[in-house]
PDB file of C-alpha atoms in Angstrom:
ATOM      1  CA  MET I   1       0.000   0.000   0.000  1.00  0.00           C
ATOM      2  CA  THR I   2       1.405   3.349  -1.073  1.00  0.00           C
ATOM      3  CA  PRO I   3       1.940   5.643   1.926  1.00  0.00           C
ATOM      4  CA  LYS I   4      -0.070   8.829   1.854  1.00  0.00           C
ATOM      5  CA  ALA I   5       2.020  11.868   0.970  1.00  0.00           C
ATOM      6  CA  GLU I   6       2.319  14.445   3.712  1.00  0.00           C
ATOM      7  CA  ALA I   7       0.476  17.695   3.086  1.00  0.00           C
ATOM      8  CA  ARG I   8       2.731  20.594   2.150  1.00  0.00           C
ATOM      9  CA  LEU I   9       3.137  23.178   4.880  1.00  0.00           C
ATOM     10  CA  TYR I  10       2.876  26.906   4.234  1.00  0.00           C
ATOM     11  CA  GLY I  11       4.501  28.287   7.339  1.00  0.00           C
ATOM     12  CA  SER I  12       3.034  26.318  10.244  1.00  0.00           C
ATOM     13  CA  ARG I  13      -0.157  25.113   8.488  1.00  0.00           C
ATOM     14  CA  THR I  14      -1.317  23.312   5.381  1.00  0.00           C
ATOM     15  CA  ARG I  15      -3.253  25.133   2.684  1.00  0.00           C
ATOM     16  CA  GLY I  16      -6.534  23.647   3.906  1.00  0.00           C
ATOM     17  CA  GLN I  17      -5.820  24.706   7.483  1.00  0.00           C
ATOM     18  CA  TRP I  18      -5.024  28.254   6.334  1.00  0.00           C
ATOM     19  CA  ILE I  19      -8.294  28.399   4.357  1.00  0.00           C
ATOM     20  CA  LYS I  20     -10.300  27.200   7.350  1.00  0.00           C
ATOM     21  CA  LEU I  21      -8.559  29.702   9.604  1.00  0.00           C
ATOM     22  CA  ILE I  22      -9.210  32.589   7.196  1.00  0.00           C
ATOM     23  CA  VAL I  23     -12.889  31.626   6.825  1.00  0.00           C
ATOM     24  CA  LEU I  24     -13.239  31.355  10.609  1.00  0.00           C
ATOM     25  CA  LEU I  25     -11.565  34.728  11.182  1.00  0.00           C
ATOM     26  CA  ALA I  26     -13.682  36.367   8.470  1.00  0.00           C
ATOM     27  CA  ALA I  27     -16.900  34.985   9.969  1.00  0.00           C
ATOM     28  CA  GLY I  28     -15.821  36.128  13.420  1.00  0.00           C
ATOM     29  CA  ALA I  29     -14.963  39.592  12.110  1.00  0.00           C
ATOM     30  CA  VAL I  30     -18.372  39.946  10.443  1.00  0.00           C
ATOM     31  CA  ALA I  31     -20.169  38.805  13.598  1.00  0.00           C
ATOM     32  CA  ALA I  32     -18.096  41.172  15.778  1.00  0.00           C
ATOM     33  CA  ALA I  33     -18.744  44.063  13.377  1.00  0.00           C
ATOM     34  CA  ALA I  34     -22.501  43.404  13.439  1.00  0.00           C
ATOM     35  CA  ILE I  35     -22.522  43.372  17.253  1.00  0.00           C
ATOM     36  CA  LEU I  36     -20.476  46.572  17.315  1.00  0.00           C
ATOM     37  CA  VAL I  37     -22.864  48.362  14.950  1.00  0.00           C
ATOM     38  CA  LEU I  38     -25.916  47.306  16.947  1.00  0.00           C
ATOM     39  CA  ALA I  39     -24.257  48.362  20.202  1.00  0.00           C
ATOM     40  CA  ALA I  40     -23.272  51.751  18.745  1.00  0.00           C
ATOM     41  CA  ARG I  41     -26.785  52.364  17.490  1.00  0.00           C
ATOM     42  CA  GLY I  42     -28.082  51.516  20.929  1.00  0.00           C
ATOM     43  CA  VAL I  43     -25.728  54.102  22.438  1.00  0.00           C
ATOM     44  CA  THR I  44     -27.167  56.814  20.172  1.00  0.00           C
ATOM     45  CA  THR I  45     -30.593  56.305  21.797  1.00  0.00           C
ATOM     46  CA  LEU I  46     -29.326  56.920  25.334  1.00  0.00           C
ATOM     47  CA  PRO I  47     -30.311  60.178  27.071  1.00  0.00           C
ATOM     48  CA  GLY I  48     -28.062  63.086  26.098  1.00  0.00           C
ATOM     49  CA  VAL I  49     -26.330  61.314  23.211  1.00  0.00           C
ATOM     50  CA  PRO I  50     -28.499  62.818  20.413  1.00  0.00           C
ATOM     51  CA  GLU I  51     -27.859  66.278  21.884  1.00  0.00           C
ATOM     52  CA  PHE I  52     -24.119  65.522  22.023  1.00  0.00           C
ATOM     53  CA  LEU I  53     -24.103  64.514  18.354  1.00  0.00           C
ATOM     54  CA  ALA I  54     -26.028  67.651  17.421  1.00  0.00           C
ATOM     55  CA  ARG I  55     -23.613  69.898  19.323  1.00  0.00           C
ATOM     56  CA  TYR I  56     -20.523  68.134  17.998  1.00  0.00           C
ATOM     57  CA  PRO I  57     -21.281  66.996  14.421  1.00  0.00           C
ATOM     58  CA  GLY I  58     -17.819  65.480  13.922  1.00  0.00           C
ATOM     59  CA  ALA I  59     -15.739  68.482  12.827  1.00  0.00           C
ATOM     60  CA  TYR I  60     -15.013  72.038  13.910  1.00  0.00           C
ATOM     61  CA  ASP I  61     -14.261  75.112  11.799  1.00  0.00           C
ATOM     62  CA  LEU I  62     -10.606  75.600  10.925  1.00  0.00           C
ATOM     63  CA  PRO I  63      -8.914  79.020  11.115  1.00  0.00           C
ATOM     64  CA  ASP I  64      -9.775  81.272   8.190  1.00  0.00           C
ATOM     65  CA  ALA I  65      -6.177  81.207   6.953  1.00  0.00           C
ATOM     66  CA  THR I  66      -6.344  77.481   6.207  1.00  0.00           C
ATOM     67  CA  GLU I  67      -6.259  76.799   2.458  1.00  0.00           C
ATOM     68  CA  PRO I  68      -8.287  73.951   0.973  1.00  0.00           C
ATOM     69  CA  GLY I  69      -6.991  71.297  -1.385  1.00  0.00           C
ATOM     70  CA  PHE I  70      -3.781  69.311  -1.713  1.00  0.00           C
ATOM     71  CA  PRO I  71      -0.700  70.904  -3.343  1.00  0.00           C
ATOM     72  CA  TRP I  72       1.633  69.005  -5.671  1.00  0.00           C
ATOM     73  CA  TRP I  73       4.204  68.340  -2.932  1.00  0.00           C
ATOM     74  CA  ALA I  74       1.549  66.667  -0.757  1.00  0.00           C
ATOM     75  CA  GLN I  75       0.595  64.434  -3.681  1.00  0.00           C
ATOM     76  CA  TRP I  76       4.189  63.391  -4.376  1.00  0.00           C
ATOM     77  CA  THR I  77       5.152  62.778  -0.748  1.00  0.00           C
ATOM     78  CA  HIS I  78       1.920  60.791  -0.329  1.00  0.00           C
ATOM     79  CA  PHE I  79       2.838  58.563  -3.290  1.00  0.00           C
ATOM     80  CA  LEU I  80       6.417  58.085  -2.052  1.00  0.00           C
ATOM     81  CA  ASN I  81       5.069  57.287   1.402  1.00  0.00           C
ATOM     82  CA  ILE I  82       2.887  54.527  -0.060  1.00  0.00           C
ATOM     83  CA  PHE I  83       5.785  53.087  -2.066  1.00  0.00           C
ATOM     84  CA  LEU I  84       8.300  53.208   0.778  1.00  0.00           C
ATOM     85  CA  MET I  85       5.938  52.034   3.522  1.00  0.00           C
ATOM     86  CA  VAL I  86       4.922  48.917   1.595  1.00  0.00           C
ATOM     87  CA  LEU I  87       8.555  47.939   1.009  1.00  0.00           C
ATOM     88  CA  ILE I  88       9.558  48.844   4.576  1.00  0.00           C
ATOM     89  CA  ILE I  89       6.834  46.619   6.023  1.00  0.00           C
ATOM     90  CA  ARG I  90       7.786  43.797   3.650  1.00  0.00           C
ATOM     91  CA  SER I  91      11.518  43.999   4.339  1.00  0.00           C
ATOM     92  CA  GLY I  92      10.905  44.405   8.072  1.00  0.00           C
ATOM     93  CA  TYR I  93       8.823  41.238   8.116  1.00  0.00           C
ATOM     94  CA  GLN I  94      11.550  39.409   6.172  1.00  0.00           C
ATOM     95  CA  VAL I  95      14.186  40.515   8.676  1.00  0.00           C
ATOM     96  CA  ARG I  96      12.014  39.392  11.581  1.00  0.00           C
ATOM     97  CA  THR I  97      11.252  35.931  10.134  1.00  0.00           C
ATOM     98  CA  GLU I  98      14.361  35.039   8.101  1.00  0.00           C
ATOM     99  CA  GLN I  99      16.461  32.124   9.400  1.00  0.00           C
ATOM    100  CA  LYS I 100      19.228  32.101   6.789  1.00  0.00           C
ATOM    101  CA  PRO I 101      19.705  35.388   4.891  1.00  0.00           C
ATOM    102  CA  PRO I 102      20.067  34.983   1.105  1.00  0.00           C
ATOM    103  CA  ALA I 103      23.048  37.383   1.103  1.00  0.00           C
ATOM    104  CA  PHE I 104      25.028  39.703   3.365  1.00  0.00           C
ATOM    105  CA  TRP I 105      26.192  43.313   3.160  1.00  0.00           C
ATOM    106  CA  THR I 106      29.234  44.933   4.775  1.00  0.00           C
ATOM    107  CA  PRO I 107      29.934  48.714   4.771  1.00  0.00           C
ATOM    108  CA  LYS I 108      32.848  49.952   2.616  1.00  0.00           C
ATOM    109  CA  ARG I 109      34.621  51.432   5.624  1.00  0.00           C
ATOM    110  CA  GLY I 110      34.197  48.256   7.600  1.00  0.00           C
ATOM    111  CA  GLY I 111      31.639  47.345  10.186  1.00  0.00           C
ATOM    112  CA  LYS I 112      29.251  44.607  11.140  1.00  0.00           C
ATOM    113  CA  LYS I 113      28.040  42.294   8.392  1.00  0.00           C
ATOM    114  CA  ILE I 114      24.239  42.326   8.101  1.00  0.00           C
ATOM    115  CA  SER I 115      21.703  40.555   5.913  1.00  0.00           C
ATOM    116  CA  ILE I 116      20.872  42.188   2.615  1.00  0.00           C
ATOM    117  CA  ASN I 117      17.233  42.368   3.717  1.00  0.00           C
ATOM    118  CA  LEU I 118      18.250  44.383   6.775  1.00  0.00           C
ATOM    119  CA  TRP I 119      20.371  46.638   4.540  1.00  0.00           C
ATOM    120  CA  LEU I 120      17.308  47.197   2.330  1.00  0.00           C
ATOM    121  CA  HIS I 121      15.093  47.849   5.352  1.00  0.00           C
ATOM    122  CA  GLN I 122      17.460  50.434   6.817  1.00  0.00           C
ATOM    123  CA  SER I 123      18.050  52.103   3.438  1.00  0.00           C
ATOM    124  CA  LEU I 124      14.320  52.421   2.854  1.00  0.00           C
ATOM    125  CA  ASP I 125      13.935  53.815   6.386  1.00  0.00           C
ATOM    126  CA  ILE I 126      16.371  56.616   5.555  1.00  0.00           C
ATOM    127  CA  LEU I 127      14.489  57.509   2.362  1.00  0.00           C
ATOM    128  CA  TRP I 128      11.189  57.389   4.259  1.00  0.00           C
ATOM    129  CA  LEU I 129      12.507  59.743   6.936  1.00  0.00           C
ATOM    130  CA  VAL I 130      13.795  62.192   4.292  1.00  0.00           C
ATOM    131  CA  ASN I 131      10.417  62.096   2.552  1.00  0.00           C
ATOM    132  CA  GLY I 132       8.640  62.668   5.865  1.00  0.00           C
ATOM    133  CA  LEU I 133      10.947  65.540   6.800  1.00  0.00           C
ATOM    134  CA  ILE I 134      10.270  67.246   3.458  1.00  0.00           C
ATOM    135  CA  PHE I 135       6.533  66.829   4.007  1.00  0.00           C
ATOM    136  CA  VAL I 136       6.610  68.275   7.537  1.00  0.00           C
ATOM    137  CA  VAL I 137       8.788  71.250   6.514  1.00  0.00           C
ATOM    138  CA  LEU I 138       6.483  72.119   3.607  1.00  0.00           C
ATOM    139  CA  LEU I 139       3.436  71.487   5.792  1.00  0.00           C
ATOM    140  CA  PHE I 140       4.482  74.186   8.257  1.00  0.00           C
ATOM    141  CA  ALA I 141       6.014  76.507   5.644  1.00  0.00           C
ATOM    142  CA  SER I 142       2.720  76.556   3.710  1.00  0.00           C
ATOM    143  CA  GLY I 143       0.511  76.983   6.790  1.00  0.00           C
ATOM    144  CA  ARG I 144      -1.353  73.773   5.968  1.00  0.00           C
ATOM    145  CA  TRP I 145      -0.329  72.226   9.280  1.00  0.00           C
ATOM    146  CA  MET I 146      -3.707  73.343  10.628  1.00  0.00           C
ATOM    147  CA  ARG I 147      -5.286  70.619   8.506  1.00  0.00           C
ATOM    148  CA  ILE I 148      -3.804  67.840  10.681  1.00  0.00           C
ATOM    149  CA  VAL I 149      -2.822  69.601  13.916  1.00  0.00           C
ATOM    150  CA  PRO I 150      -5.785  70.333  16.253  1.00  0.00           C
ATOM    151  CA  THR I 151      -6.275  74.057  16.845  1.00  0.00           C
ATOM    152  CA  SER I 152      -9.223  73.704  19.215  1.00  0.00           C
ATOM    153  CA  TRP I 153     -10.170  71.486  22.158  1.00  0.00           C
ATOM    154  CA  GLU I 154     -13.391  70.832  20.232  1.00  0.00           C
ATOM    155  CA  ALA I 155     -11.392  68.363  18.169  1.00  0.00           C
ATOM    156  CA  PHE I 156     -11.736  65.739  20.909  1.00  0.00           C
ATOM    157  CA  PRO I 157     -15.533  65.651  21.421  1.00  0.00           C
ATOM    158  CA  ASN I 158     -15.957  65.964  17.649  1.00  0.00           C
ATOM    159  CA  ALA I 159     -13.606  63.011  17.139  1.00  0.00           C
ATOM    160  CA  LEU I 160     -15.694  60.955  19.584  1.00  0.00           C
ATOM    161  CA  SER I 161     -18.818  61.988  17.680  1.00  0.00           C
ATOM    162  CA  ALA I 162     -17.247  61.005  14.333  1.00  0.00           C
ATOM    163  CA  LEU I 163     -16.163  57.646  15.760  1.00  0.00           C
ATOM    164  CA  LEU I 164     -19.705  56.930  16.958  1.00  0.00           C
ATOM    165  CA  GLN I 165     -21.065  57.900  13.529  1.00  0.00           C
ATOM    166  CA  TYR I 166     -18.641  55.523  11.803  1.00  0.00           C
ATOM    167  CA  MET I 167     -19.589  52.721  14.192  1.00  0.00           C
ATOM    168  CA  THR I 168     -23.307  53.158  13.470  1.00  0.00           C
ATOM    169  CA  LEU I 169     -22.583  53.200   9.695  1.00  0.00           C
ATOM    170  CA  ASP I 170     -24.255  56.617   9.570  1.00  0.00           C
ATOM    171  CA  TRP I 171     -20.934  58.099   8.479  1.00  0.00           C
ATOM    172  CA  PRO I 172     -20.027  61.781   8.838  1.00  0.00           C
ATOM    173  CA  VAL I 173     -20.140  63.911   5.697  1.00  0.00           C
ATOM    174  CA  GLU I 174     -16.880  63.652   3.748  1.00  0.00           C
ATOM    175  CA  THR I 175     -15.328  67.113   3.208  1.00  0.00           C
ATOM    176  CA  GLY I 176     -11.648  66.191   3.023  1.00  0.00           C
ATOM    177  CA  TRP I 177     -10.871  68.778   0.328  1.00  0.00           C
ATOM    178  CA  VAL I 178     -11.688  71.584   2.775  1.00  0.00           C
ATOM    179  CA  ASN I 179     -11.613  70.087   6.265  1.00  0.00           C
ATOM    180  CA  TYR I 180     -11.048  66.604   7.699  1.00  0.00           C
ATOM    181  CA  ASN I 181     -13.427  65.429  10.364  1.00  0.00           C
ATOM    182  CA  SER I 182     -11.850  65.521  13.812  1.00  0.00           C
ATOM    183  CA  LEU I 183     -11.241  61.771  14.023  1.00  0.00           C
ATOM    184  CA  GLN I 184      -9.321  61.904  10.735  1.00  0.00           C
ATOM    185  CA  GLN I 185      -7.375  64.917  11.961  1.00  0.00           C
ATOM    186  CA  LEU I 186      -6.342  63.236  15.209  1.00  0.00           C
ATOM    187  CA  MET I 187      -5.370  60.025  13.416  1.00  0.00           C
ATOM    188  CA  TYR I 188      -3.244  61.878  10.848  1.00  0.00           C
ATOM    189  CA  PHE I 189      -1.617  63.820  13.686  1.00  0.00           C
ATOM    190  CA  LEU I 190      -0.920  60.545  15.493  1.00  0.00           C
ATOM    191  CA  VAL I 191       0.622  58.981  12.380  1.00  0.00           C
ATOM    192  CA  VAL I 192       2.809  61.948  11.377  1.00  0.00           C
ATOM    193  CA  PHE I 193       3.937  63.297  14.736  1.00  0.00           C
ATOM    194  CA  ILE I 194       3.846  60.288  17.088  1.00  0.00           C
ATOM    195  CA  ALA I 195       3.899  56.912  15.294  1.00  0.00           C
ATOM    196  CA  ALA I 196       6.427  57.906  12.609  1.00  0.00           C
ATOM    197  CA  PRO I 197       8.958  59.414  15.088  1.00  0.00           C
ATOM    198  CA  LEU I 198       8.423  56.404  17.364  1.00  0.00           C
ATOM    199  CA  ALA I 199       9.207  54.034  14.488  1.00  0.00           C
ATOM    200  CA  ALA I 200      12.303  56.086  13.652  1.00  0.00           C
ATOM    201  CA  ILE I 201      13.620  56.307  17.222  1.00  0.00           C
ATOM    202  CA  THR I 202      13.175  52.599  17.900  1.00  0.00           C
ATOM    203  CA  GLY I 203      14.535  51.674  14.471  1.00  0.00           C
ATOM    204  CA  VAL I 204      17.702  53.707  14.989  1.00  0.00           C
ATOM    205  CA  ARG I 205      18.229  52.058  18.376  1.00  0.00           C
ATOM    206  CA  MET I 206      18.245  48.622  16.739  1.00  0.00           C
ATOM    207  CA  SER I 207      20.327  49.664  13.727  1.00  0.00           C
ATOM    208  CA  GLU I 208      24.066  49.763  13.128  1.00  0.00           C
ATOM    209  CA  PHE I 209      23.957  53.557  13.365  1.00  0.00           C
ATOM    210  CA  TRP I 210      23.501  53.364  17.143  1.00  0.00           C
ATOM    211  CA  PRO I 211      26.739  53.784  19.161  1.00  0.00           C
ATOM    212  CA  LYS I 212      27.266  50.360  20.717  1.00  0.00           C
ATOM    213  CA  ASP I 213      29.970  51.539  23.136  1.00  0.00           C
ATOM    214  CA  ALA I 214      27.827  54.225  24.780  1.00  0.00           C
ATOM    215  CA  LYS I 215      27.201  52.184  27.925  1.00  0.00           C
ATOM    216  CA  ARG I 216      25.317  54.861  29.843  1.00  0.00           C
ATOM    217  CA  LEU I 217      23.078  55.687  26.863  1.00  0.00           C
ATOM    218  CA  ASN I 218      22.434  51.998  26.228  1.00  0.00           C
ATOM    219  CA  LYS I 219      21.465  51.529  29.874  1.00  0.00           C
ATOM    220  CA  ILE I 220      19.012  54.436  29.692  1.00  0.00           C
ATOM    221  CA  TYR I 221      17.547  53.185  26.425  1.00  0.00           C
ATOM    222  CA  PRO I 222      17.922  49.359  26.249  1.00  0.00           C
ATOM    223  CA  VAL I 223      17.570  47.695  22.858  1.00  0.00           C
ATOM    224  CA  GLU I 224      14.911  45.381  24.338  1.00  0.00           C
ATOM    225  CA  VAL I 225      12.648  48.400  24.850  1.00  0.00           C
ATOM    226  CA  ALA I 226      13.099  49.440  21.228  1.00  0.00           C
ATOM    227  CA  ARG I 227      12.271  45.917  19.997  1.00  0.00           C
ATOM    228  CA  ALA I 228       9.165  45.788  22.198  1.00  0.00           C
ATOM    229  CA  ILE I 229       7.878  49.041  20.648  1.00  0.00           C
ATOM    230  CA  HIS I 230       9.072  48.805  17.038  1.00  0.00           C
ATOM    231  CA  PHE I 231       7.049  45.776  15.899  1.00  0.00           C
ATOM    232  CA  PRO I 232       3.704  46.923  17.446  1.00  0.00           C
ATOM    233  CA  THR I 233       4.285  50.295  15.769  1.00  0.00           C
ATOM    234  CA  MET I 234       4.566  48.500  12.432  1.00  0.00           C
ATOM    235  CA  LEU I 235       1.320  46.644  13.180  1.00  0.00           C
ATOM    236  CA  PHE I 236      -0.317  50.003  13.921  1.00  0.00           C
ATOM    237  CA  PHE I 237       0.772  51.285  10.504  1.00  0.00           C
ATOM    238  CA  VAL I 238      -0.604  48.164   8.814  1.00  0.00           C
ATOM    239  CA  LEU I 239      -3.962  48.553  10.591  1.00  0.00           C
ATOM    240  CA  PHE I 240      -4.088  52.271   9.804  1.00  0.00           C
ATOM    241  CA  ILE I 241      -3.353  51.651   6.109  1.00  0.00           C
ATOM    242  CA  LEU I 242      -6.056  48.984   5.824  1.00  0.00           C
ATOM    243  CA  ILE I 243      -8.714  51.185   7.467  1.00  0.00           C
ATOM    244  CA  HIS I 244      -7.550  54.259   5.551  1.00  0.00           C
ATOM    245  CA  VAL I 245      -7.746  52.534   2.152  1.00  0.00           C
ATOM    246  CA  PHE I 246     -11.142  51.018   3.011  1.00  0.00           C
ATOM    247  CA  LEU I 247     -12.597  54.418   3.932  1.00  0.00           C
ATOM    248  CA  VAL I 248     -11.091  56.083   0.854  1.00  0.00           C
ATOM    249  CA  PHE I 249     -13.040  53.688  -1.357  1.00  0.00           C
ATOM    250  CA  ALA I 250     -16.150  53.504   0.827  1.00  0.00           C
ATOM    251  CA  THR I 251     -16.720  57.263   1.158  1.00  0.00           C
ATOM    252  CA  GLY I 252     -16.423  58.328  -2.492  1.00  0.00           C
ATOM    253  CA  ALA I 253     -13.512  56.656  -4.239  1.00  0.00           C
ATOM    254  CA  LEU I 254     -13.225  58.859  -7.329  1.00  0.00           C
ATOM    255  CA  ARG I 255     -13.334  62.162  -5.445  1.00  0.00           C
ATOM    256  CA  ASN I 256     -11.012  60.954  -2.663  1.00  0.00           C
ATOM    257  CA  LEU I 257      -8.457  59.572  -5.132  1.00  0.00           C
ATOM    258  CA  ASN I 258      -8.602  62.825  -7.087  1.00  0.00           C
ATOM    259  CA  HIS I 259      -7.742  64.716  -3.905  1.00  0.00           C
ATOM    260  CA  MET I 260      -4.395  62.989  -3.313  1.00  0.00           C
ATOM    261  CA  PHE I 261      -3.452  61.897  -6.810  1.00  0.00           C
ATOM    262  CA  GLY I 262      -5.151  64.388  -9.131  1.00  0.00           C
ATOM    263  CA  GLY I 263      -5.046  67.541  -7.013  1.00  0.00           C
ATOM    264  CA  THR I 264      -8.675  68.382  -7.734  1.00  0.00           C
ATOM    265  CA  ASP I 265     -12.073  68.076  -6.077  1.00  0.00           C
ATOM    266  CA  ALA I 266     -13.699  66.955  -9.319  1.00  0.00           C
ATOM    267  CA  VAL I 267     -15.371  63.577  -9.685  1.00  0.00           C
ATOM    268  CA  ASN I 268     -13.655  61.861 -12.627  1.00  0.00           C
ATOM    269  CA  TRP I 269     -11.302  58.967 -13.310  1.00  0.00           C
ATOM    270  CA  VAL I 270      -8.005  60.901 -13.418  1.00  0.00           C
ATOM    271  CA  GLY I 271      -7.102  60.259  -9.781  1.00  0.00           C
ATOM    272  CA  PHE I 272      -8.110  56.604 -10.055  1.00  0.00           C
ATOM    273  CA  TRP I 273      -5.756  55.931 -12.963  1.00  0.00           C
ATOM    274  CA  LEU I 274      -2.936  57.796 -11.238  1.00  0.00           C
ATOM    275  CA  PHE I 275      -3.613  55.685  -8.149  1.00  0.00           C
ATOM    276  CA  ALA I 276      -3.553  52.543 -10.316  1.00  0.00           C
ATOM    277  CA  ALA I 277      -0.187  53.640 -11.728  1.00  0.00           C
ATOM    278  CA  ALA I 278       1.110  54.187  -8.176  1.00  0.00           C
ATOM    279  CA  ILE I 279       0.012  50.677  -7.188  1.00  0.00           C
ATOM    280  CA  ALA I 280       1.668  49.231 -10.315  1.00  0.00           C
ATOM    281  CA  ILE I 281       4.958  50.990  -9.481  1.00  0.00           C
ATOM    282  CA  THR I 282       4.732  49.763  -5.881  1.00  0.00           C
ATOM    283  CA  ALA I 283       4.059  46.206  -7.069  1.00  0.00           C
ATOM    284  CA  ALA I 284       7.093  46.453  -9.380  1.00  0.00           C
ATOM    285  CA  GLY I 285       9.181  47.603  -6.411  1.00  0.00           C
ATOM    286  CA  TRP I 286       7.892  44.645  -4.390  1.00  0.00           C
ATOM    287  CA  TYR I 287       8.927  42.263  -7.197  1.00  0.00           C
ATOM    288  CA  ALA I 288      12.322  43.950  -7.631  1.00  0.00           C
ATOM    289  CA  ALA I 289      13.189  43.730  -3.910  1.00  0.00           C
ATOM    290  CA  ARG I 290      15.025  40.430  -4.259  1.00  0.00           C
ATOM    291  CA  PRO I 291      18.734  39.607  -3.835  1.00  0.00           C
ATOM    292  CA  LEU I 292      19.431  39.227  -7.570  1.00  0.00           C
ATOM    293  CA  ILE I 293      18.362  42.826  -8.207  1.00  0.00           C
ATOM    294  CA  LEU I 294      19.368  44.281  -4.827  1.00  0.00           C
ATOM    295  CA  ALA I 295      22.952  42.988  -4.909  1.00  0.00           C
ATOM    296  CA  PRO I 296      24.281  45.341  -7.657  1.00  0.00           C
ATOM    297  CA  ILE I 297      22.697  48.325  -5.857  1.00  0.00           C
ATOM    298  CA  ALA I 298      24.013  47.262  -2.463  1.00  0.00           C
ATOM    299  CA  LYS I 299      27.530  46.862  -3.947  1.00  0.00           C
ATOM    300  CA  LEU I 300      27.595  50.612  -4.630  1.00  0.00           C
ATOM    301  CA  PHE I 301      27.639  51.200  -0.879  1.00  0.00           C
ATOM    302  CA  GLY I 302      29.512  48.197   0.434  1.00  0.00           C
ATOM    303  CA  GLN I 303      30.487  44.580  -0.118  1.00  0.00           C
ATOM    304  CA  VAL I 304      27.941  41.855  -0.844  1.00  0.00           C
ATOM    305  CA  SER I 305      28.651  38.216  -0.097  1.00  0.00           C
ATOM    306  CA  THR I 306      26.737  34.968   0.224  1.00  0.00           C
ATOM    307  CA  ARG I 307      28.235  34.057   3.619  1.00  0.00           C
TER     308      ARG I 307
END
């Protein structure tokens, strides 16, 4: 009797086990979402809640000096952020899970040998930080910082109101061209001014750029603390991206895509096709991020070896 072939494992599970797990998680997510919506709608019937929603509709008026729209530099930095973040998350996951690196990289001036995936991850981090710095400088130089930095304490009750509206599926009116709702504003502030610096600070601590001989500094800021924060920060970015993309498409895809890719408030297909081109370029970058293509680039900055 021919012995039965063992099922092929994909990670820790077979294909059938992964399918069952995905179906189970999807069903659980739908059930949890339905319960959440019903609970949120029940909250809106409680005494005082309708009055709260009427007083705080989800957004407050920005200062008169705030200009609407999205300038060209916001569109370009947004695209570069998409491209770099996708590759950073991918390379970071590879570094975290790799057992035997496909190749190694050593700096020209000498230093510790690291995996080529870690070299890619750190190189992308530098480009991402430069892109973010350019965005923040232009944000404040143009006065558009008021779009994502709260200028009134009313941002907080309005954000709570917007969150409740999202949870009930009676979503707040989308006016992103002129003014984000307060929940969007607080989330963008959190991403730009808290999560991004946190990712940078913890990433630098774990990188080869950190002075290893600074005993007192290392005692104040142990590498274990950086590791404990860095990965959850990446998970936060992944969750934010998924929710952000979902809401972009669910609240008026053509207009929203035109805002950040077409630079207009019109409803047409220009922004969609520019977005499609951005996704195609990002997918090409994903495909190109392999040792065969990375090695010649990495050799410009150091030595590449297989062991």
